[in-house]
């Protein structure tokens, strides 16, 4: 059975549900979550998306991304998918939300009201191989340079929200 996503308007008011793939084919605005885990040194845990993912396969991205299920709180979805994708369970804090739209090379459309969560993790993940090909810790300065030099190696949404992430991280988020 296909996962369903929560369709929203530009103010994040729920307007219905759709199959996940159908929402990406039609480009309908839907709710999403993105998780960024930092270690004690301030490095970000990145994942390389598995080759079998239906979009953005093989690209590097933030720690975890997904969609809340209908009726599922955003924070619960973020923790659930972090466990499922990366084998990590840790406290998360919502930082901000933003809307983005991107037409992907396979003609799917990412049009998401994305809520970004930060967390602290010092360890090694145990990712699900069907979700994650590899993982790596990277400091934000190096990632900024990489996003400029090789944007095609990273997911669109990572590049789109990176400056918001660095501002939140550098101006007030406290590693716990």
mmCIF file with all atom_site columns, C-alpha atoms in Angstrom:
data_model
loop_
_atom_site.group_PDB
_atom_site.id
_atom_site.type_symbol
_atom_site.label_atom_id
_atom_site.label_alt_id
_atom_site.label_comp_id
_atom_site.label_asym_id
_atom_site.label_entity_id
_atom_site.label_seq_id
_atom_site.pdbx_PDB_ins_code
_atom_site.Cartn_x
_atom_site.Cartn_y
_atom_site.Cartn_z
_atom_site.occupancy
_atom_site.B_iso_or_equiv
_atom_site.pdbx_formal_charge
_atom_site.auth_seq_id
_atom_site.auth_comp_id
_atom_site.auth_asym_id
_atom_site.auth_atom_id
_atom_site.pdbx_PDB_model_num
ATOM 1   C CA . UNK A 1 1   ? 0.000  0.000  0.000   1.00 0.00 ? 1   UNK A CA 1
ATOM 2   C CA . UNK A 1 2   ? 1.385  3.386  -1.009  1.00 0.00 ? 2   UNK A CA 1
ATOM 3   C CA . UNK A 1 3   ? 2.224  5.901  1.709   1.00 0.00 ? 3   UNK A CA 1
ATOM 4   C CA . UNK A 1 4   ? -0.048 8.930  1.816   1.00 0.00 ? 4   UNK A CA 1
ATOM 5   C CA . UNK A 1 5   ? 1.081  12.498 2.312   1.00 0.00 ? 5   UNK A CA 1
ATOM 6   C CA . UNK A 1 6   ? -0.765 15.450 3.814   1.00 0.00 ? 6   UNK A CA 1
ATOM 7   C CA . UNK A 1 7   ? -1.729 18.053 1.218   1.00 0.00 ? 7   UNK A CA 1
ATOM 8   C CA . UNK A 1 8   ? -1.574 21.639 2.490   1.00 0.00 ? 8   UNK A CA 1
ATOM 9   C CA . UNK A 1 9   ? -2.139 25.179 1.265   1.00 0.00 ? 9   UNK A CA 1
ATOM 10  C CA . UNK A 1 10  ? 0.488  27.936 1.340   1.00 0.00 ? 10  UNK A CA 1
ATOM 11  C CA . UNK A 1 11  ? -0.300 28.544 5.045   1.00 0.00 ? 11  UNK A CA 1
ATOM 12  C CA . UNK A 1 12  ? 0.159  24.834 5.924   1.00 0.00 ? 12  UNK A CA 1
ATOM 13  C CA . UNK A 1 13  ? -3.565 24.294 6.467   1.00 0.00 ? 13  UNK A CA 1
ATOM 14  C CA . UNK A 1 14  ? -4.474 20.676 5.676   1.00 0.00 ? 14  UNK A CA 1
ATOM 15  C CA . UNK A 1 15  ? -6.623 20.300 2.558   1.00 0.00 ? 15  UNK A CA 1
ATOM 16  C CA . UNK A 1 16  ? -6.555 16.529 2.069   1.00 0.00 ? 16  UNK A CA 1
ATOM 17  C CA . UNK A 1 17  ? -4.260 13.594 1.385   1.00 0.00 ? 17  UNK A CA 1
ATOM 18  C CA . UNK A 1 18  ? -2.732 11.974 -1.677  1.00 0.00 ? 18  UNK A CA 1
ATOM 19  C CA . UNK A 1 19  ? -0.534 9.031  -2.506  1.00 0.00 ? 19  UNK A CA 1
ATOM 20  C CA . UNK A 1 20  ? 3.110  10.006 -2.112  1.00 0.00 ? 20  UNK A CA 1
ATOM 21  C CA . UNK A 1 21  ? 4.078  9.278  -5.705  1.00 0.00 ? 21  UNK A CA 1
ATOM 22  C CA . UNK A 1 22  ? 0.946  10.961 -7.091  1.00 0.00 ? 22  UNK A CA 1
ATOM 23  C CA . UNK A 1 23  ? 1.712  14.131 -5.105  1.00 0.00 ? 23  UNK A CA 1
ATOM 24  C CA . UNK A 1 24  ? 5.226  14.184 -6.595  1.00 0.00 ? 24  UNK A CA 1
ATOM 25  C CA . UNK A 1 25  ? 3.942  13.543 -10.140 1.00 0.00 ? 25  UNK A CA 1
ATOM 26  C CA . UNK A 1 26  ? 1.329  16.324 -9.893  1.00 0.00 ? 26  UNK A CA 1
ATOM 27  C CA . UNK A 1 27  ? 3.515  18.706 -7.859  1.00 0.00 ? 27  UNK A CA 1
ATOM 28  C CA . UNK A 1 28  ? 0.875  19.250 -5.190  1.00 0.00 ? 28  UNK A CA 1
ATOM 29  C CA . UNK A 1 29  ? 2.051  21.091 -2.089  1.00 0.00 ? 29  UNK A CA 1
ATOM 30  C CA . UNK A 1 30  ? 2.406  18.658 0.811   1.00 0.00 ? 30  UNK A CA 1
ATOM 31  C CA . UNK A 1 31  ? 3.933  18.539 4.283   1.00 0.00 ? 31  UNK A CA 1
ATOM 32  C CA . UNK A 1 32  ? 7.468  17.211 4.795   1.00 0.00 ? 32  UNK A CA 1
ATOM 33  C CA . UNK A 1 33  ? 10.104 16.974 7.522   1.00 0.00 ? 33  UNK A CA 1
ATOM 34  C CA . UNK A 1 34  ? 13.893 17.282 7.358   1.00 0.00 ? 34  UNK A CA 1
ATOM 35  C CA . UNK A 1 35  ? 16.276 16.300 10.166  1.00 0.00 ? 35  UNK A CA 1
ATOM 36  C CA . UNK A 1 36  ? 19.756 17.753 10.691  1.00 0.00 ? 36  UNK A CA 1
ATOM 37  C CA . UNK A 1 37  ? 21.877 16.058 13.359  1.00 0.00 ? 37  UNK A CA 1
ATOM 38  C CA . UNK A 1 38  ? 25.019 17.748 14.658  1.00 0.00 ? 38  UNK A CA 1
ATOM 39  C CA . UNK A 1 39  ? 27.805 16.281 16.775  1.00 0.00 ? 39  UNK A CA 1
ATOM 40  C CA . UNK A 1 40  ? 29.702 17.995 19.611  1.00 0.00 ? 40  UNK A CA 1
ATOM 41  C CA . UNK A 1 41  ? 32.146 19.498 17.087  1.00 0.00 ? 41  UNK A CA 1
ATOM 42  C CA . UNK A 1 42  ? 29.265 21.095 15.146  1.00 0.00 ? 42  UNK A CA 1
ATOM 43  C CA . UNK A 1 43  ? 29.551 18.731 12.184  1.00 0.00 ? 43  UNK A CA 1
ATOM 44  C CA . UNK A 1 44  ? 26.436 17.730 10.273  1.00 0.00 ? 44  UNK A CA 1
ATOM 45  C CA . UNK A 1 45  ? 25.595 14.081 9.674   1.00 0.00 ? 45  UNK A CA 1
ATOM 46  C CA . UNK A 1 46  ? 24.941 13.609 5.948   1.00 0.00 ? 46  UNK A CA 1
ATOM 47  C CA . UNK A 1 47  ? 23.521 10.615 4.134   1.00 0.00 ? 47  UNK A CA 1
ATOM 48  C CA . UNK A 1 48  ? 23.919 9.511  0.548   1.00 0.00 ? 48  UNK A CA 1
ATOM 49  C CA . UNK A 1 49  ? 20.522 8.362  -0.665  1.00 0.00 ? 49  UNK A CA 1
ATOM 50  C CA . UNK A 1 50  ? 20.366 4.717  -1.719  1.00 0.00 ? 50  UNK A CA 1
ATOM 51  C CA . UNK A 1 51  ? 20.442 3.830  -5.413  1.00 0.00 ? 51  UNK A CA 1
ATOM 52  C CA . UNK A 1 52  ? 16.913 2.392  -5.221  1.00 0.00 ? 52  UNK A CA 1
ATOM 53  C CA . UNK A 1 53  ? 15.194 5.615  -4.087  1.00 0.00 ? 53  UNK A CA 1
ATOM 54  C CA . UNK A 1 54  ? 12.510 6.773  -6.536  1.00 0.00 ? 54  UNK A CA 1
ATOM 55  C CA . UNK A 1 55  ? 14.026 10.254 -6.758  1.00 0.00 ? 55  UNK A CA 1
ATOM 56  C CA . UNK A 1 56  ? 17.349 11.889 -5.942  1.00 0.00 ? 56  UNK A CA 1
ATOM 57  C CA . UNK A 1 57  ? 18.989 8.446  -5.728  1.00 0.00 ? 57  UNK A CA 1
ATOM 58  C CA . UNK A 1 58  ? 22.725 8.572  -5.034  1.00 0.00 ? 58  UNK A CA 1
ATOM 59  C CA . UNK A 1 59  ? 22.682 12.239 -4.001  1.00 0.00 ? 59  UNK A CA 1
ATOM 60  C CA . UNK A 1 60  ? 24.008 13.452 -0.671  1.00 0.00 ? 60  UNK A CA 1
ATOM 61  C CA . UNK A 1 61  ? 21.508 15.047 1.685   1.00 0.00 ? 61  UNK A CA 1
ATOM 62  C CA . UNK A 1 62  ? 20.851 16.033 5.263   1.00 0.00 ? 62  UNK A CA 1
ATOM 63  C CA . UNK A 1 63  ? 20.543 13.355 7.940   1.00 0.00 ? 63  UNK A CA 1
ATOM 64  C CA . UNK A 1 64  ? 16.966 12.320 7.157   1.00 0.00 ? 64  UNK A CA 1
ATOM 65  C CA . UNK A 1 65  ? 13.908 13.499 5.177   1.00 0.00 ? 65  UNK A CA 1
ATOM 66  C CA . UNK A 1 66  ? 10.378 12.252 4.866   1.00 0.00 ? 66  UNK A CA 1
ATOM 67  C CA . UNK A 1 67  ? 6.681  13.048 5.207   1.00 0.00 ? 67  UNK A CA 1
ATOM 68  C CA . UNK A 1 68  ? 4.321  12.844 8.175   1.00 0.00 ? 68  UNK A CA 1
ATOM 69  C CA . UNK A 1 69  ? 1.512  10.363 7.709   1.00 0.00 ? 69  UNK A CA 1
ATOM 70  C CA . UNK A 1 70  ? -2.075 11.613 7.890   1.00 0.00 ? 70  UNK A CA 1
ATOM 71  C CA . UNK A 1 71  ? -2.863 12.188 11.575  1.00 0.00 ? 71  UNK A CA 1
ATOM 72  C CA . UNK A 1 72  ? 0.791  11.911 12.630  1.00 0.00 ? 72  UNK A CA 1
ATOM 73  C CA . UNK A 1 73  ? 2.367  14.913 14.392  1.00 0.00 ? 73  UNK A CA 1
ATOM 74  C CA . UNK A 1 74  ? 5.390  16.361 12.576  1.00 0.00 ? 74  UNK A CA 1
ATOM 75  C CA . UNK A 1 75  ? 7.787  15.765 15.482  1.00 0.00 ? 75  UNK A CA 1
ATOM 76  C CA . UNK A 1 76  ? 6.704  12.128 15.768  1.00 0.00 ? 76  UNK A CA 1
ATOM 77  C CA . UNK A 1 77  ? 7.266  11.659 12.023  1.00 0.00 ? 77  UNK A CA 1
ATOM 78  C CA . UNK A 1 78  ? 10.756 13.152 12.279  1.00 0.00 ? 78  UNK A CA 1
ATOM 79  C CA . UNK A 1 79  ? 11.760 10.768 15.079  1.00 0.00 ? 79  UNK A CA 1
ATOM 80  C CA . UNK A 1 80  ? 10.124 7.773  13.374  1.00 0.00 ? 80  UNK A CA 1
ATOM 81  C CA . UNK A 1 81  ? 11.933 8.332  10.093  1.00 0.00 ? 81  UNK A CA 1
ATOM 82  C CA . UNK A 1 82  ? 15.242 9.054  11.825  1.00 0.00 ? 82  UNK A CA 1
ATOM 83  C CA . UNK A 1 83  ? 14.982 5.625  13.487  1.00 0.00 ? 83  UNK A CA 1
ATOM 84  C CA . UNK A 1 84  ? 13.871 3.909  10.267  1.00 0.00 ? 84  UNK A CA 1
ATOM 85  C CA . UNK A 1 85  ? 16.456 5.511  7.961   1.00 0.00 ? 85  UNK A CA 1
ATOM 86  C CA . UNK A 1 86  ? 19.484 6.012  10.189  1.00 0.00 ? 86  UNK A CA 1
ATOM 87  C CA . UNK A 1 87  ? 18.898 3.741  13.194  1.00 0.00 ? 87  UNK A CA 1
ATOM 88  C CA . UNK A 1 88  ? 19.120 6.737  15.539  1.00 0.00 ? 88  UNK A CA 1
ATOM 89  C CA . UNK A 1 89  ? 16.751 7.804  18.292  1.00 0.00 ? 89  UNK A CA 1
ATOM 90  C CA . UNK A 1 90  ? 17.455 11.195 19.834  1.00 0.00 ? 90  UNK A CA 1
ATOM 91  C CA . UNK A 1 91  ? 15.653 14.343 20.899  1.00 0.00 ? 91  UNK A CA 1
ATOM 92  C CA . UNK A 1 92  ? 14.775 16.747 18.090  1.00 0.00 ? 92  UNK A CA 1
ATOM 93  C CA . UNK A 1 93  ? 13.819 20.423 18.119  1.00 0.00 ? 93  UNK A CA 1
ATOM 94  C CA . UNK A 1 94  ? 11.791 22.104 15.372  1.00 0.00 ? 94  UNK A CA 1
ATOM 95  C CA . UNK A 1 95  ? 13.707 25.089 13.998  1.00 0.00 ? 95  UNK A CA 1
ATOM 96  C CA . UNK A 1 96  ? 11.727 26.535 11.063  1.00 0.00 ? 96  UNK A CA 1
ATOM 97  C CA . UNK A 1 97  ? 9.519  25.727 8.116   1.00 0.00 ? 97  UNK A CA 1
ATOM 98  C CA . UNK A 1 98  ? 9.892  26.741 4.480   1.00 0.00 ? 98  UNK A CA 1
ATOM 99  C CA . UNK A 1 99  ? 8.266  26.036 1.124   1.00 0.00 ? 99  UNK A CA 1
ATOM 100 C CA . UNK A 1 100 ? 10.204 24.940 -1.923  1.00 0.00 ? 100 UNK A CA 1
ATOM 101 C CA . UNK A 1 101 ? 9.396  23.646 -5.374  1.00 0.00 ? 101 UNK A CA 1
ATOM 102 C CA . UNK A 1 102 ? 11.765 21.825 -7.712  1.00 0.00 ? 102 UNK A CA 1
ATOM 103 C CA . UNK A 1 103 ? 11.286 19.851 -10.896 1.00 0.00 ? 103 UNK A CA 1
ATOM 104 C CA . UNK A 1 104 ? 13.594 16.846 -10.631 1.00 0.00 ? 104 UNK A CA 1
ATOM 105 C CA . UNK A 1 105 ? 15.444 15.224 -13.558 1.00 0.00 ? 105 UNK A CA 1
ATOM 106 C CA . UNK A 1 106 ? 12.939 12.326 -13.661 1.00 0.00 ? 106 UNK A CA 1
ATOM 107 C CA . UNK A 1 107 ? 10.101 14.887 -14.037 1.00 0.00 ? 107 UNK A CA 1
ATOM 108 C CA . UNK A 1 108 ? 8.842  14.400 -10.509 1.00 0.00 ? 108 UNK A CA 1
ATOM 109 C CA . UNK A 1 109 ? 8.064  17.618 -8.659  1.00 0.00 ? 109 UNK A CA 1
ATOM 110 C CA . UNK A 1 110 ? 9.090  18.298 -5.092  1.00 0.00 ? 110 UNK A CA 1
ATOM 111 C CA . UNK A 1 111 ? 6.642  20.913 -3.766  1.00 0.00 ? 111 UNK A CA 1
ATOM 112 C CA . UNK A 1 112 ? 6.858  20.760 -0.023  1.00 0.00 ? 112 UNK A CA 1
ATOM 113 C CA . UNK A 1 113 ? 6.088  22.700 3.110   1.00 0.00 ? 113 UNK A CA 1
ATOM 114 C CA . UNK A 1 114 ? 9.154  21.382 4.894   1.00 0.00 ? 114 UNK A CA 1
ATOM 115 C CA . UNK A 1 115 ? 9.690  21.562 8.663   1.00 0.00 ? 115 UNK A CA 1
ATOM 116 C CA . UNK A 1 116 ? 13.330 21.407 9.736   1.00 0.00 ? 116 UNK A CA 1
ATOM 117 C CA . UNK A 1 117 ? 14.414 19.695 12.961  1.00 0.00 ? 117 UNK A CA 1
ATOM 118 C CA . UNK A 1 118 ? 17.814 19.800 14.681  1.00 0.00 ? 118 UNK A CA 1
ATOM 119 C CA . UNK A 1 119 ? 19.252 17.241 17.058  1.00 0.00 ? 119 UNK A CA 1
ATOM 120 C CA . UNK A 1 120 ? 22.493 16.284 18.759  1.00 0.00 ? 120 UNK A CA 1
ATOM 121 C CA . UNK A 1 121 ? 24.098 12.911 18.110  1.00 0.00 ? 121 UNK A CA 1
ATOM 122 C CA . UNK A 1 122 ? 27.619 11.714 18.851  1.00 0.00 ? 122 UNK A CA 1
ATOM 123 C CA . UNK A 1 123 ? 28.062 8.272  17.428  1.00 0.00 ? 123 UNK A CA 1
ATOM 124 C CA . UNK A 1 124 ? 27.804 6.094  14.375  1.00 0.00 ? 124 UNK A CA 1
ATOM 125 C CA . UNK A 1 125 ? 24.435 5.525  12.715  1.00 0.00 ? 125 UNK A CA 1
ATOM 126 C CA . UNK A 1 126 ? 23.202 2.116  11.604  1.00 0.00 ? 126 UNK A CA 1
ATOM 127 C CA . UNK A 1 127 ? 21.344 3.089  8.430   1.00 0.00 ? 127 UNK A CA 1
ATOM 128 C CA . UNK A 1 128 ? 18.852 0.952  6.551   1.00 0.00 ? 128 UNK A CA 1
ATOM 129 C CA . UNK A 1 129 ? 20.568 -0.091 3.292   1.00 0.00 ? 129 UNK A CA 1
ATOM 130 C CA . UNK A 1 130 ? 17.393 0.405  1.247   1.00 0.00 ? 130 UNK A CA 1
ATOM 131 C CA . UNK A 1 131 ? 17.387 4.051  2.381   1.00 0.00 ? 131 UNK A CA 1
ATOM 132 C CA . UNK A 1 132 ? 21.042 5.035  2.730   1.00 0.00 ? 132 UNK A CA 1
ATOM 133 C CA . UNK A 1 133 ? 24.111 4.084  0.670   1.00 0.00 ? 133 UNK A CA 1
ATOM 134 C CA . UNK A 1 134 ? 26.700 5.871  2.842   1.00 0.00 ? 134 UNK A CA 1
ATOM 135 C CA . UNK A 1 135 ? 26.978 8.473  5.562   1.00 0.00 ? 135 UNK A CA 1
ATOM 136 C CA . UNK A 1 136 ? 29.535 11.088 6.557   1.00 0.00 ? 136 UNK A CA 1
ATOM 137 C CA . UNK A 1 137 ? 30.110 13.875 9.066   1.00 0.00 ? 137 UNK A CA 1
ATOM 138 C CA . UNK A 1 138 ? 30.892 17.282 7.483   1.00 0.00 ? 138 UNK A CA 1
ATOM 139 C CA . UNK A 1 139 ? 31.484 20.737 8.949   1.00 0.00 ? 139 UNK A CA 1
ATOM 140 C CA . UNK A 1 140 ? 29.220 23.514 7.679   1.00 0.00 ? 140 UNK A CA 1
ATOM 141 C CA . UNK A 1 141 ? 32.005 25.568 6.055   1.00 0.00 ? 141 UNK A CA 1
ATOM 142 C CA . UNK A 1 142 ? 33.083 22.606 3.942   1.00 0.00 ? 142 UNK A CA 1
ATOM 143 C CA . UNK A 1 143 ? 29.487 21.781 3.058   1.00 0.00 ? 143 UNK A CA 1
ATOM 144 C CA . UNK A 1 144 ? 28.896 25.390 1.955   1.00 0.00 ? 144 UNK A CA 1
ATOM 145 C CA . UNK A 1 145 ? 31.908 25.122 -0.377  1.00 0.00 ? 145 UNK A CA 1
ATOM 146 C CA . UNK A 1 146 ? 30.765 21.710 -1.656  1.00 0.00 ? 146 UNK A CA 1
ATOM 147 C CA . UNK A 1 147 ? 27.247 22.981 -2.393  1.00 0.00 ? 147 UNK A CA 1
ATOM 148 C CA . UNK A 1 148 ? 28.746 25.793 -4.506  1.00 0.00 ? 148 UNK A CA 1
ATOM 149 C CA . UNK A 1 149 ? 31.344 23.645 -6.276  1.00 0.00 ? 149 UNK A CA 1
ATOM 150 C CA . UNK A 1 150 ? 29.248 20.500 -6.839  1.00 0.00 ? 150 UNK A CA 1
ATOM 151 C CA . UNK A 1 151 ? 25.535 21.274 -6.432  1.00 0.00 ? 151 UNK A CA 1
ATOM 152 C CA . UNK A 1 152 ? 24.593 18.296 -8.608  1.00 0.00 ? 152 UNK A CA 1
ATOM 153 C CA . UNK A 1 153 ? 26.022 15.924 -5.961  1.00 0.00 ? 153 UNK A CA 1
ATOM 154 C CA . UNK A 1 154 ? 23.466 17.116 -3.365  1.00 0.00 ? 154 UNK A CA 1
ATOM 155 C CA . UNK A 1 155 ? 19.683 17.087 -3.091  1.00 0.00 ? 155 UNK A CA 1
ATOM 156 C CA . UNK A 1 156 ? 17.892 20.219 -4.179  1.00 0.00 ? 156 UNK A CA 1
ATOM 157 C CA . UNK A 1 157 ? 16.258 20.780 -0.799  1.00 0.00 ? 157 UNK A CA 1
ATOM 158 C CA . UNK A 1 158 ? 19.569 20.664 1.055   1.00 0.00 ? 158 UNK A CA 1
ATOM 159 C CA . UNK A 1 159 ? 20.946 23.490 -1.071  1.00 0.00 ? 159 UNK A CA 1
ATOM 160 C CA . UNK A 1 160 ? 17.684 25.417 -0.851  1.00 0.00 ? 160 UNK A CA 1
ATOM 161 C CA . UNK A 1 161 ? 17.507 25.448 2.951   1.00 0.00 ? 161 UNK A CA 1
ATOM 162 C CA . UNK A 1 162 ? 21.227 25.469 3.769   1.00 0.00 ? 162 UNK A CA 1
ATOM 163 C CA . UNK A 1 163 ? 21.501 29.195 4.583   1.00 0.00 ? 163 UNK A CA 1
ATOM 164 C CA . UNK A 1 164 ? 18.457 28.959 6.880   1.00 0.00 ? 164 UNK A CA 1
ATOM 165 C CA . UNK A 1 165 ? 20.072 25.977 8.600   1.00 0.00 ? 165 UNK A CA 1
ATOM 166 C CA . UNK A 1 166 ? 23.414 27.730 9.109   1.00 0.00 ? 166 UNK A CA 1
ATOM 167 C CA . UNK A 1 167 ? 21.699 30.872 10.451  1.00 0.00 ? 167 UNK A CA 1
ATOM 168 C CA . UNK A 1 168 ? 19.673 28.816 12.944  1.00 0.00 ? 168 UNK A CA 1
ATOM 169 C CA . UNK A 1 169 ? 22.722 26.809 13.953  1.00 0.00 ? 169 UNK A CA 1
ATOM 170 C CA . UNK A 1 170 ? 25.124 29.748 14.216  1.00 0.00 ? 170 UNK A CA 1
ATOM 171 C CA . UNK A 1 171 ? 22.778 32.255 15.894  1.00 0.00 ? 171 UNK A CA 1
ATOM 172 C CA . UNK A 1 172 ? 21.158 30.432 18.663  1.00 0.00 ? 172 UNK A CA 1
ATOM 173 C CA . UNK A 1 173 ? 20.734 26.712 18.541  1.00 0.00 ? 173 UNK A CA 1
ATOM 174 C CA . UNK A 1 174 ? 22.542 25.200 21.473  1.00 0.00 ? 174 UNK A CA 1
ATOM 175 C CA . UNK A 1 175 ? 24.005 21.715 21.189  1.00 0.00 ? 175 UNK A CA 1
ATOM 176 C CA . UNK A 1 176 ? 22.605 19.627 24.012  1.00 0.00 ? 176 UNK A CA 1
#
